[in-house]
């Protein structure tokens, strides 16, 4: 019986190695076993609209106590999507604009 189970596991692993499964999550940090996921957008404007929609959906979920949607998950996704480095650039550009 144990030999049969070993054979099944071996076949499964061979199939997994032949076919490119599990490609969506990319290892990010081996210490805490975190992963990253690529999200394609066409522009910063589209990214901003996505973040805005996530935050609006979070507000709606928080206002409606009957839903099983976790608003915290939506807010976390929105937070991770914020282009923080670019916001610093906008601050620098705004300072230059104020001096002009």
PDB file of C-alpha atoms in Angstrom:
ATOM      1  CA  UNK A   1       0.000   0.000   0.000  1.00  0.00           C
ATOM      2  CA  UNK A   2       2.782   2.408   0.911  1.00  0.00           C
ATOM      3  CA  UNK A   3       4.571   1.702  -2.362  1.00  0.00           C
ATOM      4  CA  UNK A   4       1.389   2.559  -4.300  1.00  0.00           C
ATOM      5  CA  UNK A   5       1.061   5.890  -2.465  1.00  0.00           C
ATOM      6  CA  UNK A   6       4.721   6.644  -3.144  1.00  0.00           C
ATOM      7  CA  UNK A   7       4.164   5.953  -6.843  1.00  0.00           C
ATOM      8  CA  UNK A   8       1.150   8.298  -6.942  1.00  0.00           C
ATOM      9  CA  UNK A   9       3.112  11.085  -5.258  1.00  0.00           C
ATOM     10  CA  UNK A  10       6.064  10.553  -7.611  1.00  0.00           C
ATOM     11  CA  UNK A  11       3.794  10.709 -10.672  1.00  0.00           C
ATOM     12  CA  UNK A  12       2.150  13.841  -9.336  1.00  0.00           C
ATOM     13  CA  UNK A  13       5.523  15.533  -8.838  1.00  0.00           C
ATOM     14  CA  UNK A  14       6.627  14.540 -12.334  1.00  0.00           C
ATOM     15  CA  UNK A  15       3.481  16.103 -13.797  1.00  0.00           C
ATOM     16  CA  UNK A  16       4.035  19.274 -11.749  1.00  0.00           C
ATOM     17  CA  UNK A  17       7.600  19.554 -13.071  1.00  0.00           C
ATOM     18  CA  UNK A  18       6.580  19.009 -16.707  1.00  0.00           C
ATOM     19  CA  UNK A  19       3.779  21.553 -16.762  1.00  0.00           C
ATOM     20  CA  UNK A  20       4.366  25.123 -15.669  1.00  0.00           C
ATOM     21  CA  UNK A  21       1.882  25.351 -12.786  1.00  0.00           C
ATOM     22  CA  UNK A  22       2.064  27.740  -9.865  1.00  0.00           C
ATOM     23  CA  UNK A  23       3.410  30.667 -11.849  1.00  0.00           C
ATOM     24  CA  UNK A  24       1.213  33.491 -10.524  1.00  0.00           C
ATOM     25  CA  UNK A  25       2.859  33.931  -7.103  1.00  0.00           C
ATOM     26  CA  UNK A  26       6.493  35.025  -7.189  1.00  0.00           C
ATOM     27  CA  UNK A  27       8.572  34.516  -4.011  1.00  0.00           C
ATOM     28  CA  UNK A  28       9.200  37.913  -2.480  1.00  0.00           C
ATOM     29  CA  UNK A  29      10.745  37.254   0.892  1.00  0.00           C
ATOM     30  CA  UNK A  30      11.942  33.848   2.039  1.00  0.00           C
ATOM     31  CA  UNK A  31      11.923  34.922   5.702  1.00  0.00           C
ATOM     32  CA  UNK A  32       8.170  35.452   6.026  1.00  0.00           C
ATOM     33  CA  UNK A  33       7.141  33.357   3.004  1.00  0.00           C
ATOM     34  CA  UNK A  34       5.550  36.314   1.246  1.00  0.00           C
ATOM     35  CA  UNK A  35       4.849  36.458  -2.463  1.00  0.00           C
ATOM     36  CA  UNK A  36       4.202  39.140  -5.058  1.00  0.00           C
ATOM     37  CA  UNK A  37       1.622  39.145  -7.826  1.00  0.00           C
ATOM     38  CA  UNK A  38       1.949  41.110 -11.046  1.00  0.00           C
ATOM     39  CA  UNK A  39      -0.919  43.402 -11.932  1.00  0.00           C
ATOM     40  CA  UNK A  40      -0.942  44.949 -15.389  1.00  0.00           C
ATOM     41  CA  UNK A  41      -2.318  48.450 -15.856  1.00  0.00           C
ATOM     42  CA  UNK A  42      -2.181  50.764 -18.828  1.00  0.00           C
ATOM     43  CA  UNK A  43      -1.368  53.981 -16.955  1.00  0.00           C
ATOM     44  CA  UNK A  44      -1.075  55.725 -13.615  1.00  0.00           C
ATOM     45  CA  UNK A  45      -4.572  57.042 -14.200  1.00  0.00           C
ATOM     46  CA  UNK A  46      -5.934  53.502 -14.481  1.00  0.00           C
ATOM     47  CA  UNK A  47      -4.039  52.551 -11.323  1.00  0.00           C
ATOM     48  CA  UNK A  48      -5.523  55.537  -9.501  1.00  0.00           C
ATOM     49  CA  UNK A  49      -9.027  54.556 -10.637  1.00  0.00           C
ATOM     50  CA  UNK A  50      -8.485  50.994  -9.406  1.00  0.00           C
ATOM     51  CA  UNK A  51      -7.324  52.235  -5.998  1.00  0.00           C
ATOM     52  CA  UNK A  52     -10.271  54.613  -5.817  1.00  0.00           C
ATOM     53  CA  UNK A  53     -12.730  51.836  -6.679  1.00  0.00           C
ATOM     54  CA  UNK A  54     -11.219  49.546  -4.051  1.00  0.00           C
ATOM     55  CA  UNK A  55     -11.562  52.249  -1.413  1.00  0.00           C
ATOM     56  CA  UNK A  56     -15.152  53.035  -2.462  1.00  0.00           C
ATOM     57  CA  UNK A  57     -16.015  49.329  -2.304  1.00  0.00           C
ATOM     58  CA  UNK A  58     -14.433  49.163   1.149  1.00  0.00           C
ATOM     59  CA  UNK A  59     -16.604  52.050   2.342  1.00  0.00           C
ATOM     60  CA  UNK A  60     -19.711  50.354   0.968  1.00  0.00           C
ATOM     61  CA  UNK A  61     -18.791  47.070   2.644  1.00  0.00           C
ATOM     62  CA  UNK A  62     -18.205  48.817   5.959  1.00  0.00           C
ATOM     63  CA  UNK A  63     -21.604  50.524   5.713  1.00  0.00           C
ATOM     64  CA  UNK A  64     -23.399  47.251   4.908  1.00  0.00           C
ATOM     65  CA  UNK A  65     -23.145  44.881   7.866  1.00  0.00           C
ATOM     66  CA  UNK A  66     -24.857  42.032   5.999  1.00  0.00           C
ATOM     67  CA  UNK A  67     -21.975  41.307   3.616  1.00  0.00           C
ATOM     68  CA  UNK A  68     -19.319  38.633   4.078  1.00  0.00           C
ATOM     69  CA  UNK A  69     -16.675  40.683   2.266  1.00  0.00           C
ATOM     70  CA  UNK A  70     -13.606  41.574   4.320  1.00  0.00           C
ATOM     71  CA  UNK A  71     -13.135  45.325   3.872  1.00  0.00           C
ATOM     72  CA  UNK A  72      -9.699  45.141   5.465  1.00  0.00           C
ATOM     73  CA  UNK A  73      -8.478  42.967   2.577  1.00  0.00           C
ATOM     74  CA  UNK A  74      -9.685  45.550   0.044  1.00  0.00           C
ATOM     75  CA  UNK A  75      -8.009  48.374   1.948  1.00  0.00           C
ATOM     76  CA  UNK A  76      -4.756  46.389   2.175  1.00  0.00           C
ATOM     77  CA  UNK A  77      -4.783  45.816  -1.596  1.00  0.00           C
ATOM     78  CA  UNK A  78      -5.428  49.514  -2.214  1.00  0.00           C
ATOM     79  CA  UNK A  79      -2.595  50.442   0.162  1.00  0.00           C
ATOM     80  CA  UNK A  80      -0.152  48.135  -1.626  1.00  0.00           C
ATOM     81  CA  UNK A  81      -1.133  49.605  -5.004  1.00  0.00           C
ATOM     82  CA  UNK A  82      -0.383  53.198  -3.972  1.00  0.00           C
ATOM     83  CA  UNK A  83       2.581  54.467  -6.003  1.00  0.00           C
ATOM     84  CA  UNK A  84       4.539  55.794  -3.009  1.00  0.00           C
ATOM     85  CA  UNK A  85       7.783  56.647  -4.841  1.00  0.00           C
ATOM     86  CA  UNK A  86       5.865  58.543  -7.483  1.00  0.00           C
ATOM     87  CA  UNK A  87       4.067  60.554  -4.795  1.00  0.00           C
ATOM     88  CA  UNK A  88       7.448  61.787  -3.564  1.00  0.00           C
ATOM     89  CA  UNK A  89       8.262  62.865  -7.107  1.00  0.00           C
ATOM     90  CA  UNK A  90       4.963  64.763  -7.274  1.00  0.00           C
ATOM     91  CA  UNK A  91       5.874  66.580  -4.047  1.00  0.00           C
ATOM     92  CA  UNK A  92       9.240  67.580  -5.527  1.00  0.00           C
ATOM     93  CA  UNK A  93       7.594  68.780  -8.754  1.00  0.00           C
ATOM     94  CA  UNK A  94       5.006  70.725  -6.739  1.00  0.00           C
ATOM     95  CA  UNK A  95       7.778  72.499  -4.792  1.00  0.00           C
ATOM     96  CA  UNK A  96       9.459  73.460  -8.086  1.00  0.00           C
ATOM     97  CA  UNK A  97       6.114  74.732  -9.398  1.00  0.00           C
ATOM     98  CA  UNK A  98       5.584  76.875  -6.274  1.00  0.00           C
ATOM     99  CA  UNK A  99       9.014  78.488  -6.729  1.00  0.00           C
ATOM    100  CA  UNK A 100       8.356  79.354 -10.368  1.00  0.00           C
TER     101      UNK A 100
END
